[in-house]
Coordinates of C-alpha atoms in Angstrom, one line a residue:
X1 CA 15.6 -101.0 102.3
X2 CA 16.8 -104.5 103.2
X3 CA 19.7 -105.9 101.3
X4 CA 19.7 -109.6 100.3
X5 CA 22.5 -111.9 99.4
X6 CA 21.7 -113.4 96.0
X7 CA 22.9 -115.8 93.4
X8 CA 24.3 -114.3 90.3
X9 CA 24.1 -116.0 86.9
X10 CA 26.9 -115.7 84.4
X11 CA 26.9 -117.2 80.9
X12 CA 30.1 -117.7 79.0
X13 CA 31.0 -118.9 75.5
X14 CA 33.4 -121.5 74.1
X15 CA 32.2 -122.8 70.7
X16 CA 31.9 -121.1 67.3
X17 CA 28.4 -122.6 66.7
X18 CA 25.2 -122.5 68.8
X19 CA 25.2 -125.9 70.5
X20 CA 25.3 -125.2 74.2
X21 CA 23.4 -123.0 76.6
X22 CA 24.5 -122.9 80.3
X23 CA 24.6 -120.8 83.4
X24 CA 27.4 -120.7 86.0
X25 CA 26.3 -119.6 89.5
X26 CA 28.4 -117.6 91.8
X27 CA 27.7 -115.8 95.0
X28 CA 26.9 -112.1 95.1
X29 CA 25.2 -109.5 97.3
X30 CA 23.1 -106.9 95.7
X31 CA 20.5 -104.3 96.8
X32 CA 17.3 -106.3 96.7
X33 CA 18.4 -107.9 93.4
X34 CA 19.9 -110.7 91.4
X35 CA 22.5 -110.0 88.7
X36 CA 23.6 -111.9 85.7
X37 CA 25.6 -111.7 82.4
X38 CA 25.2 -113.4 79.1
X39 CA 28.3 -112.4 77.2
X40 CA 29.0 -113.6 73.6
X41 CA 32.7 -114.1 73.1
X42 CA 34.9 -115.5 70.4
X43 CA 37.3 -117.4 72.6
X44 CA 37.0 -120.0 75.4
X45 CA 36.6 -118.1 78.6
X46 CA 37.1 -119.1 82.2
X47 CA 36.4 -117.2 85.4
X48 CA 39.6 -115.3 86.4
X49 CA 40.7 -115.4 90.0
X50 CA 40.4 -111.7 90.5
X51 CA 36.8 -111.8 89.3
X52 CA 35.8 -114.4 91.9
X53 CA 33.5 -113.1 94.6
X54 CA 35.4 -111.1 97.2
X55 CA 35.2 -112.3 100.8
X56 CA 32.5 -110.6 102.8
X57 CA 33.6 -107.7 105.0
X58 CA 31.8 -109.3 107.8
X59 CA 33.6 -112.7 107.5
X60 CA 35.3 -114.3 110.5
X61 CA 38.8 -113.3 109.2
X62 CA 37.8 -109.6 109.3
X63 CA 38.5 -107.7 112.5
X64 CA 36.0 -105.0 111.8
X65 CA 32.6 -105.3 113.3
X66 CA 29.9 -106.2 110.8
X67 CA 27.8 -103.2 109.6
X68 CA 24.1 -103.2 109.1
X69 CA 24.5 -103.2 105.3
X70 CA 25.3 -106.5 103.7
X71 CA 28.7 -106.9 102.1
X72 CA 28.7 -106.3 98.4
X73 CA 30.8 -109.0 96.6
X74 CA 32.3 -108.4 93.2
X75 CA 30.0 -109.9 90.6
X76 CA 32.1 -111.7 88.0
X77 CA 31.1 -110.7 84.4
X78 CA 32.8 -112.5 81.6
X79 CA 34.0 -109.9 79.0
X80 CA 34.9 -110.4 75.4
X81 CA 38.6 -109.9 75.9
X82 CA 39.5 -106.3 76.7
X83 CA 36.8 -105.0 74.5
X84 CA 33.6 -103.8 76.2
X85 CA 30.4 -104.8 74.5
X86 CA 28.8 -102.1 72.3
X87 CA 25.4 -102.9 73.8
X88 CA 24.3 -104.4 77.1
X89 CA 20.7 -105.2 77.9
X90 CA 19.0 -106.3 81.1
X91 CA 16.1 -108.7 80.8
X92 CA 13.8 -109.2 83.7
X93 CA 11.2 -111.9 84.4
X94 CA 7.9 -111.0 86.2
X95 CA 8.1 -107.4 87.3
X96 CA 5.2 -107.4 89.8
X97 CA 5.4 -103.6 90.3
X98 CA 8.9 -103.7 91.7
X99 CA 10.5 -101.1 89.5
X100 CA 12.6 -99.6 92.2
X101 CA 14.3 -103.0 92.9
X102 CA 14.8 -103.7 89.2
X103 CA 16.5 -100.4 88.6
X104 CA 18.6 -100.7 91.8
X105 CA 19.8 -104.1 90.5
X106 CA 20.8 -102.7 87.2
X107 CA 22.7 -99.9 88.9
X108 CA 24.4 -102.4 91.1
X109 CA 25.7 -104.3 88.1
X110 CA 27.0 -101.1 86.5
X111 CA 28.8 -100.3 89.7
X112 CA 30.3 -103.8 89.9
X113 CA 31.4 -104.0 86.2
X114 CA 31.8 -100.5 85.0
X115 CA 29.7 -101.4 82.0
X116 CA 26.6 -99.3 81.3
X117 CA 23.3 -100.9 80.6
X118 CA 21.5 -99.5 77.5
X119 CA 18.1 -101.1 77.8
X120 CA 15.8 -102.9 80.2
X121 CA 13.3 -105.5 79.0
X122 CA 10.5 -106.8 81.3
X123 CA 8.7 -110.0 80.3
X124 CA 5.2 -109.3 81.7
X125 CA 3.3 -109.0 85.0
X126 CA 4.6 -105.4 84.9
X127 CA 1.6 -104.1 86.8
X128 CA 1.3 -100.5 85.6
X129 CA -1.0 -99.5 88.5
X130 CA -1.4 -95.7 88.4
X131 CA -3.8 -95.4 91.4
X132 CA -6.0 -97.6 93.6
X133 CA -8.9 -97.4 91.1
X134 CA -6.8 -99.5 88.7
X135 CA -7.3 -102.4 91.1
X136 CA -10.8 -102.7 89.6
X137 CA -9.2 -103.9 86.4
X138 CA -6.3 -105.8 87.8
X139 CA -6.6 -109.7 87.8
X140 CA -5.0 -110.1 91.2
X141 CA -6.7 -111.5 94.4
X142 CA -7.5 -108.6 96.8
X143 CA -5.0 -109.7 99.4
X144 CA -2.2 -109.4 96.8
X145 CA -3.2 -106.0 95.5
X146 CA -0.6 -103.4 96.2
X147 CA 0.2 -100.1 94.5
X148 CA 3.8 -100.9 93.7
X149 CA 6.3 -98.5 92.4
X150 CA 4.9 -97.6 89.0
X151 CA 2.6 -94.8 90.2
X152 CA 5.7 -92.8 91.1
X153 CA 7.1 -93.0 87.6
X154 CA 3.7 -92.3 86.1
X155 CA 3.2 -89.1 88.2
X156 CA 6.7 -87.8 87.5
X157 CA 7.9 -88.1 91.1
X158 CA 10.6 -90.4 89.6
X159 CA 11.9 -91.0 86.1
X160 CA 13.1 -94.4 84.8
X161 CA 16.9 -94.2 84.7
X162 CA 16.9 -96.6 81.7
X163 CA 14.9 -96.9 78.6
X164 CA 12.5 -99.7 79.6
X165 CA 10.3 -101.9 77.3
X166 CA 7.7 -104.3 78.6
X167 CA 5.0 -106.7 77.6
X168 CA 1.9 -107.7 79.4
X169 CA 1.2 -110.9 81.4
X170 CA -1.8 -112.1 83.3
X171 CA -1.6 -109.7 86.2
X172 CA -1.8 -106.3 84.6
X173 CA -3.7 -103.0 84.9
X174 CA -5.6 -104.1 81.8
X175 CA -7.8 -101.1 81.1
X176 CA -4.7 -98.8 80.9
X177 CA -2.9 -101.4 78.8
X178 CA -5.8 -101.6 76.4
X179 CA -5.5 -97.8 75.8
X180 CA -2.1 -98.5 74.4
X181 CA -3.1 -101.6 72.3
X182 CA -0.6 -100.7 69.5
X183 CA 2.1 -99.8 72.0
X184 CA 3.1 -96.5 73.7
X185 CA 4.7 -94.8 76.6
X186 CA 3.1 -96.0 79.8
X187 CA 5.2 -93.5 81.7
X188 CA 8.2 -91.3 80.7
X189 CA 11.0 -93.6 79.4
X190 CA 8.8 -96.7 80.0
X191 CA 7.3 -98.2 76.8
X192 CA 4.6 -100.8 76.5
X193 CA 4.9 -103.0 73.4
X194 CA 1.1 -103.5 73.3
X195 CA -0.7 -106.7 72.3
X196 CA 2.0 -107.5 69.7
X197 CA 4.8 -105.4 68.2
X198 CA 8.2 -105.3 66.6
X199 CA 10.4 -102.3 67.4
X200 CA 14.0 -101.2 66.6
X201 CA 16.5 -100.2 69.1
X202 CA 19.5 -99.1 67.2
X203 CA 20.1 -101.9 64.7
X204 CA 18.4 -104.4 67.0
X205 CA 15.0 -105.9 66.2
X206 CA 12.9 -106.6 69.3
X207 CA 9.5 -108.4 69.0
X208 CA 7.0 -109.3 71.7
X209 CA 3.5 -110.2 72.5
X210 CA 1.4 -109.9 75.6
X211 CA -0.9 -112.3 77.5
X212 CA -1.2 -116.0 78.1
X213 CA -2.8 -119.0 76.5
X214 CA -6.5 -120.0 77.0
X215 CA -7.9 -122.4 74.3
X216 CA -11.5 -121.2 74.9
X217 CA -10.7 -117.5 74.1
X218 CA -8.1 -117.9 71.4
X219 CA -10.5 -117.5 68.4
X220 CA -12.6 -114.9 70.1
X221 CA -12.7 -111.1 69.4
X222 CA -11.6 -108.5 71.8
X223 CA -15.1 -108.0 73.2
X224 CA -14.1 -106.8 76.7
X225 CA -15.1 -103.2 77.8
X226 CA -13.8 -101.6 81.0
X227 CA -14.7 -101.7 83.8
X228 CA -14.4 -105.5 83.3
X229 CA -16.7 -108.1 84.9
X230 CA -15.2 -111.1 86.6
X231 CA -14.9 -113.1 83.3
X232 CA -13.6 -110.2 81.2
X233 CA -11.0 -109.4 83.9
X234 CA -9.3 -112.6 82.8
X235 CA -10.2 -113.0 79.1
X236 CA -8.8 -109.6 78.3
X237 CA -5.2 -110.9 78.6
X238 CA -5.8 -114.2 76.8
X239 CA -3.9 -114.7 73.5
X240 CA -6.0 -114.1 70.4
X241 CA -5.5 -115.5 66.9
X242 CA -5.5 -112.1 65.4
X243 CA -2.2 -111.0 67.0
X244 CA -0.7 -114.4 66.3
X245 CA -1.6 -113.9 62.6
X246 CA 0.0 -110.5 62.6
X247 CA 3.3 -111.8 64.0
X248 CA 3.1 -114.8 61.5
X249 CA 3.2 -112.2 58.7
X250 CA 6.5 -110.8 59.9
X251 CA 9.3 -112.4 57.9
X252 CA 12.4 -110.5 58.8
X253 CA 15.1 -111.9 61.2
X254 CA 14.4 -111.0 64.9
X255 CA 17.2 -110.6 67.4
X256 CA 15.1 -110.8 70.6
X257 CA 11.5 -111.9 71.3
X258 CA 9.6 -111.5 74.6
X259 CA 6.6 -113.5 75.7
X260 CA 5.1 -113.9 79.1
X261 CA 4.2 -117.6 78.8
X262 CA 6.6 -120.3 77.7
X263 CA 6.2 -121.9 74.3
X264 CA 4.6 -125.3 74.5
X265 CA 7.1 -128.2 74.8
X266 CA 10.1 -125.8 75.4
X267 CA 10.9 -128.0 78.4
X268 CA 12.0 -130.8 76.1
X269 CA 14.8 -128.6 74.7
X270 CA 16.5 -128.0 78.1
X271 CA 17.3 -130.0 81.2
X272 CA 13.9 -131.7 81.7
X273 CA 14.9 -133.6 84.8
X274 CA 16.3 -130.6 86.5
X275 CA 13.1 -128.7 85.8
X276 CA 10.9 -131.5 87.2
X277 CA 13.1 -131.5 90.3
X278 CA 12.5 -127.8 90.8
X279 CA 8.9 -127.9 89.9
X280 CA 7.6 -131.5 90.4
X281 CA 4.0 -130.4 89.8
X282 CA 5.0 -129.5 86.1
X283 CA 5.4 -133.2 85.3
X284 CA 1.8 -134.0 84.3
X285 CA 1.5 -130.8 82.2
X286 CA 4.7 -131.6 80.4
X287 CA 3.6 -135.2 79.6
X288 CA 0.2 -134.0 78.4
X289 CA 1.6 -131.1 76.3
X290 CA -0.2 -128.5 78.4
X291 CA 2.8 -126.8 79.8
X292 CA 3.2 -123.6 77.7
X293 CA 1.4 -122.0 74.8
X294 CA 0.9 -123.7 71.4
X295 CA 0.6 -120.2 69.9
X296 CA 4.1 -119.3 71.3
X297 CA 5.4 -122.6 70.1
X298 CA 4.3 -121.8 66.6
X299 CA 5.8 -118.3 66.7
X300 CA 9.1 -119.7 68.1
X301 CA 9.5 -122.0 65.2
X302 CA 8.2 -119.6 62.6
X303 CA 10.0 -116.4 63.7
X304 CA 13.2 -118.2 64.8
X305 CA 14.6 -115.3 66.8
X306 CA 18.2 -115.4 68.1
X307 CA 17.0 -115.1 71.7
X308 CA 13.6 -115.7 73.3
X309 CA 12.9 -114.6 76.9
X310 CA 9.8 -115.5 79.0
X311 CA 8.6 -115.5 82.6
X312 CA 5.2 -116.6 84.1
X313 CA 6.2 -119.9 85.8
X314 CA 8.5 -118.4 88.3
X315 CA 11.5 -120.5 87.6
X316 CA 14.8 -120.0 85.7
X317 CA 15.1 -122.4 82.8
X318 CA 17.5 -122.3 79.8
X319 CA 16.9 -124.2 76.5
X320 CA 18.4 -124.4 73.0
X321 CA 15.9 -124.8 70.1
X322 CA 17.5 -125.9 66.8
X323 CA 15.8 -124.9 63.6
X324 CA 15.9 -126.5 60.2
X325 CA 18.1 -124.8 57.6
X326 CA 15.0 -124.3 55.4
X327 CA 11.6 -123.4 56.7
X328 CA 8.9 -126.1 56.8
X329 CA 6.6 -126.2 53.8
X330 CA 3.6 -127.4 55.8
X331 CA 0.6 -125.2 55.5
X332 CA 0.3 -123.0 58.6
X333 CA -2.7 -123.9 60.7
X334 CA -3.3 -121.1 63.2
X335 CA -6.4 -122.7 64.7
X336 CA -5.0 -126.1 65.7
X337 CA -1.2 -125.8 65.2
X338 CA -0.9 -129.1 63.4
X339 CA 2.2 -127.7 61.6
X340 CA 4.2 -127.3 64.8
X341 CA 6.5 -130.1 66.1
X342 CA 4.3 -132.9 67.4
X343 CA 5.3 -134.9 70.4
X344 CA 3.6 -138.0 71.9
X345 CA 3.2 -138.9 75.6
X346 CA 6.2 -141.2 75.2
X347 CA 8.5 -138.7 73.5
X348 CA 7.7 -136.1 76.1
X349 CA 9.5 -138.2 78.7
X350 CA 12.9 -137.5 77.2
X351 CA 14.6 -134.2 76.1
X352 CA 15.2 -133.4 72.4
X353 CA 18.8 -132.5 73.2
X354 CA 21.4 -134.0 75.5
X355 CA 20.8 -132.3 78.9
X356 CA 24.6 -132.0 79.3
X357 CA 24.6 -129.5 76.6
X358 CA 22.0 -127.4 78.3
X359 CA 23.2 -127.3 81.9
X360 CA 22.7 -124.9 84.7
X361 CA 26.1 -125.9 86.1
X362 CA 28.2 -126.2 83.0
X363 CA 30.2 -123.1 82.0
X364 CA 29.8 -123.7 78.3
X365 CA 27.7 -121.6 76.0
X366 CA 28.1 -120.4 72.4
X367 CA 28.2 -117.0 70.9
X368 CA 25.3 -115.2 69.3
X369 CA 25.2 -114.6 65.6
X370 CA 24.0 -111.4 64.0
X371 CA 21.1 -112.5 61.7
X372 CA 21.4 -109.7 59.1
X373 CA 20.1 -111.8 56.2
X374 CA 18.8 -115.0 57.6
X375 CA 16.9 -116.2 60.6
X376 CA 18.8 -117.8 63.5
X377 CA 19.7 -121.5 63.2
X378 CA 19.2 -121.9 66.9
X379 CA 17.1 -119.9 69.4
X380 CA 18.5 -119.5 72.9
X381 CA 15.6 -119.5 75.2
X382 CA 15.7 -118.4 78.8
X383 CA 12.8 -118.2 81.3
X384 CA 13.3 -115.9 84.3
X385 CA 11.8 -115.9 87.8
X386 CA 9.9 -113.2 89.6
X387 CA 11.5 -110.2 91.2
X388 CA 12.3 -111.6 94.7
X389 CA 15.4 -112.2 96.8
X390 CA 17.6 -115.2 95.9
X391 CA 15.7 -115.7 92.6
X392 CA 17.1 -115.7 89.1
X393 CA 14.9 -112.8 87.9
X394 CA 17.3 -110.8 85.8
X395 CA 19.8 -111.6 83.0
X396 CA 22.4 -109.3 81.4
X397 CA 22.9 -109.8 77.7
X398 CA 26.0 -108.5 75.9
X399 CA 25.6 -107.8 72.1
X400 CA 29.1 -106.8 70.8
X401 CA 27.9 -106.7 67.2
X402 CA 25.0 -104.3 67.8
X403 CA 25.0 -100.6 68.5
X404 CA 22.4 -98.7 70.6
X405 CA 20.3 -96.1 69.0
X406 CA 16.9 -94.3 69.4
X407 CA 13.8 -96.4 69.8
X408 CA 12.0 -96.6 66.5
X409 CA 9.1 -98.2 64.8
X410 CA 9.9 -101.1 62.5
X411 CA 8.8 -100.4 58.9
X412 CA 7.8 -104.0 58.1
X413 CA 5.7 -104.2 61.3
X414 CA 4.0 -100.9 60.5
X415 CA 3.0 -102.3 57.1
X416 CA 1.4 -105.3 58.9
X417 CA -0.5 -103.1 61.3
X418 CA -1.8 -100.9 58.4
X419 CA -2.9 -103.9 56.4
X420 CA -4.5 -105.9 59.2
X421 CA -6.1 -103.3 61.5
X422 CA -9.3 -103.2 59.4
X423 CA -9.8 -106.9 60.5
X424 CA -9.2 -106.2 64.2
X425 CA -12.0 -108.1 65.9
X426 CA -13.9 -105.9 68.3
X427 CA -17.5 -105.4 69.4
X428 CA -20.2 -107.6 71.1
X429 CA -19.7 -110.5 68.7
X430 CA -17.7 -112.8 70.9
X431 CA -16.5 -115.2 68.1
X432 CA -14.1 -113.3 65.8
X433 CA -14.9 -113.2 62.1
X434 CA -12.6 -115.3 59.9
X435 CA -9.5 -113.6 58.6
X436 CA -8.4 -113.6 55.0
X437 CA -5.8 -116.3 54.2
X438 CA -2.2 -115.6 55.1
X439 CA -1.4 -115.3 51.4
X440 CA -4.1 -112.7 50.8
X441 CA -2.9 -110.8 53.9
X442 CA 0.7 -110.9 52.8
X443 CA -0.3 -109.3 49.5
X444 CA -2.1 -106.5 51.4
X445 CA 1.0 -106.1 53.6
X446 CA 3.1 -105.6 50.5
X447 CA 0.7 -102.8 49.3
X448 CA 0.9 -101.2 52.8
X449 CA 4.7 -101.3 52.6
X450 CA 4.5 -99.4 49.4
X451 CA 2.2 -96.8 51.0
X452 CA 4.7 -96.4 53.9
X453 CA 7.7 -96.0 51.5
X454 CA 5.8 -93.3 49.7
X455 CA 4.3 -91.4 52.6
X456 CA 7.1 -91.9 55.2
X457 CA 10.3 -92.4 53.1
X458 CA 12.7 -91.1 55.8
X459 CA 13.6 -93.6 58.5
X460 CA 14.2 -90.8 61.0
X461 CA 10.5 -90.1 60.9
X462 CA 9.9 -93.5 62.3
X463 CA 11.6 -92.8 65.6
X464 CA 9.1 -93.2 68.5
X465 CA 8.2 -89.6 69.7
X466 CA 10.0 -89.3 73.1
X467 CA 7.8 -86.6 74.5
X468 CA 4.4 -88.0 73.5
X469 CA 3.5 -89.5 76.9
X470 CA 0.4 -88.0 78.4
X471 CA -1.3 -89.0 81.6
X472 CA -4.7 -90.5 80.9
X473 CA -5.8 -91.5 84.3
X474 CA -5.8 -89.8 87.7
X475 CA -2.7 -89.7 89.8
X476 CA -2.7 -91.7 93.1
X477 CA -4.7 -90.0 95.8
X478 CA -3.8 -90.5 99.5
X479 CA -6.5 -91.5 101.9
X480 CA -9.9 -92.7 100.8
X481 CA -10.7 -91.1 97.4
X482 CA -14.3 -90.2 96.6
X483 CA -16.6 -92.4 94.7
X484 CA -16.9 -89.8 91.9
X485 CA -13.2 -90.0 91.4
X486 CA -13.3 -93.7 91.1
X487 CA -16.1 -93.6 88.6
X488 CA -14.2 -91.2 86.5
X489 CA -11.0 -93.3 86.7
X490 CA -12.9 -96.5 85.6
X491 CA -14.3 -95.0 82.4
X492 CA -12.4 -95.9 79.2
X493 CA -10.9 -93.0 77.4
X494 CA -9.1 -92.4 74.1
X495 CA -5.3 -92.2 74.5
X496 CA -3.6 -89.5 72.4
X497 CA -0.7 -91.7 71.7
X498 CA -2.9 -94.3 70.1
X499 CA -4.8 -91.7 68.1
X500 CA -1.5 -90.2 66.8
X501 CA -0.1 -93.7 65.9
X502 CA -3.1 -94.5 63.8
X503 CA -3.1 -91.1 62.2
X504 CA 0.5 -91.7 61.2
X505 CA -0.5 -94.9 59.4
X506 CA -3.6 -93.4 57.9
X507 CA -5.9 -96.0 59.6
X508 CA -9.0 -95.7 61.7
X509 CA -8.3 -95.8 65.4
X510 CA -10.5 -98.6 66.8
X511 CA -9.3 -98.5 70.4
X512 CA -11.9 -97.1 72.8
X513 CA -13.8 -95.4 70.1
X514 CA -16.6 -94.6 72.5
X515 CA -14.3 -93.6 75.2
X516 CA -14.1 -90.1 76.8
X517 CA -12.0 -87.7 74.7
X518 CA -8.7 -87.0 76.4
X519 CA -9.3 -83.3 76.8
X520 CA -12.7 -83.8 78.3
X521 CA -11.3 -86.4 80.7
X522 CA -8.5 -84.1 81.8
X523 CA -10.9 -81.2 82.4
X524 CA -13.2 -83.4 84.6
X525 CA -10.2 -84.7 86.5
X526 CA -8.8 -81.2 87.1
X527 CA -12.1 -80.0 88.5
X528 CA -12.4 -83.0 90.7
X529 CA -8.8 -82.6 92.0
X530 CA -9.4 -79.0 92.9
X531 CA -12.5 -79.9 94.9
X532 CA -10.5 -82.6 96.7
X533 CA -7.6 -80.2 97.5
X534 CA -10.1 -77.7 98.7
X535 CA -11.7 -80.2 101.1
X536 CA -15.0 -80.1 99.3
X537 CA -17.2 -82.9 97.8
X538 CA -16.6 -86.4 99.1
X539 CA -12.9 -86.2 99.8
X540 CA -12.9 -88.2 103.1
X541 CA -9.1 -88.8 103.2
X542 CA -7.9 -85.3 102.3
X543 CA -6.5 -85.7 98.9
X544 CA -2.9 -84.9 98.4
X545 CA -2.0 -85.8 94.8
X546 CA 1.0 -86.9 92.9
X547 CA 3.8 -88.1 95.1
X548 CA 2.8 -91.8 94.8
X549 CA 2.8 -92.9 98.4
X550 CA 0.8 -95.8 99.6

């Protein structure tokens, strides 16, 4: 594999309150990767001399002949004194199927710093393509369709070396993702958050929602049925009001939140001019208020997480979003978002904050606070690039006040799911029925919480079952697979994980109700694979199964 010399991003801290957000660049070489660190500290920090990038082994001063491998420079990570962080998380922008590169990057950072990474988060465009038949439900132009790395992790040929959580974007294997609407293991050790979710990792609360904004589909139901036609192929990943309402009902402090699309007007909270220099074609959308999602803007100001990470626009961009000490008393308008901060054409020409406090070159940034009882007063936002050479696609986040632990369901989120699932808008009626008021839904959520406390009183029972992953689609077949295999792969089926999740909550499973039962699907797939292995039927390309080659 080629090795690329890349720019590393390091965030350091100096102030006791959240007023600055910055990134310092330094040179590093990593295996097809970009490395970064966001390290909360209590003291002013500066880059020590010995932590500066080491000279390349192939520099002019070196007498040795340059090798084929690129020199690996020391990546400077700012630590919290001599104490290692209790938790380190790697956050990635658009994944685009490059799991091997992502994991190699994380391993590179561990080798450079000696600090283990506990969790990997990916902010959409994950592309969980299991086989070539998934291209049928992947919203990507044909010339950009490629199998990627995921099929190897799905088949078991490889196992993810880190617990990995991801959300969906606008380039996903949507039929497979829909099977896991409530969330579930897409492959061993790789967990999809679903259309909306809040999970616990140790004492950390992580929220997220999949998809991107489209005003025409926001109030619609989930009417799409695989295999999708050309319109459904795109509407399937558009944000719906139902999931926004679910997240609006969540009232506990969040540590991290993942979205694929940026919140609307987030550009005004960072270095606006620097963003326009990088992406000059953003200017008109910024001025018109079309850059970003109004639904994500609402959730940003309503949920007020400590950190918010996004991707989608393929550019690194930090921002600081201050919040009022008391929540707004304006009625929440989930249709038109009139309660969100309103900016005019004139006010969108200047940033909300002084750009010098939100700089890509300054070394100043403030420590994170642990929101045990209250929501964060400031949200630190960071958009990340796609997984390519010399791009800021990964960020390492140190959380010294948190401790890793098993992945678990969040009790308050489960109450919301139990209370709202009866209203999940499905079926041929494209326009979704009106939801009850948020006050009425909140009362139902309170009742659902009581049910959970009675039926699942032990928090250990809320741990996500590690061994519950089951393959629900064919493995990748080499050569030209038969049409019968493709027809089977395209059919919706019920996912055992989704069935088990709904059974745990005592609710009806509405996802792929008319789909093929898992056992029947597996039997049909096994019969077909045996025919292909034996050279019978329509197996024109042979039919070796399971090692995930291209």
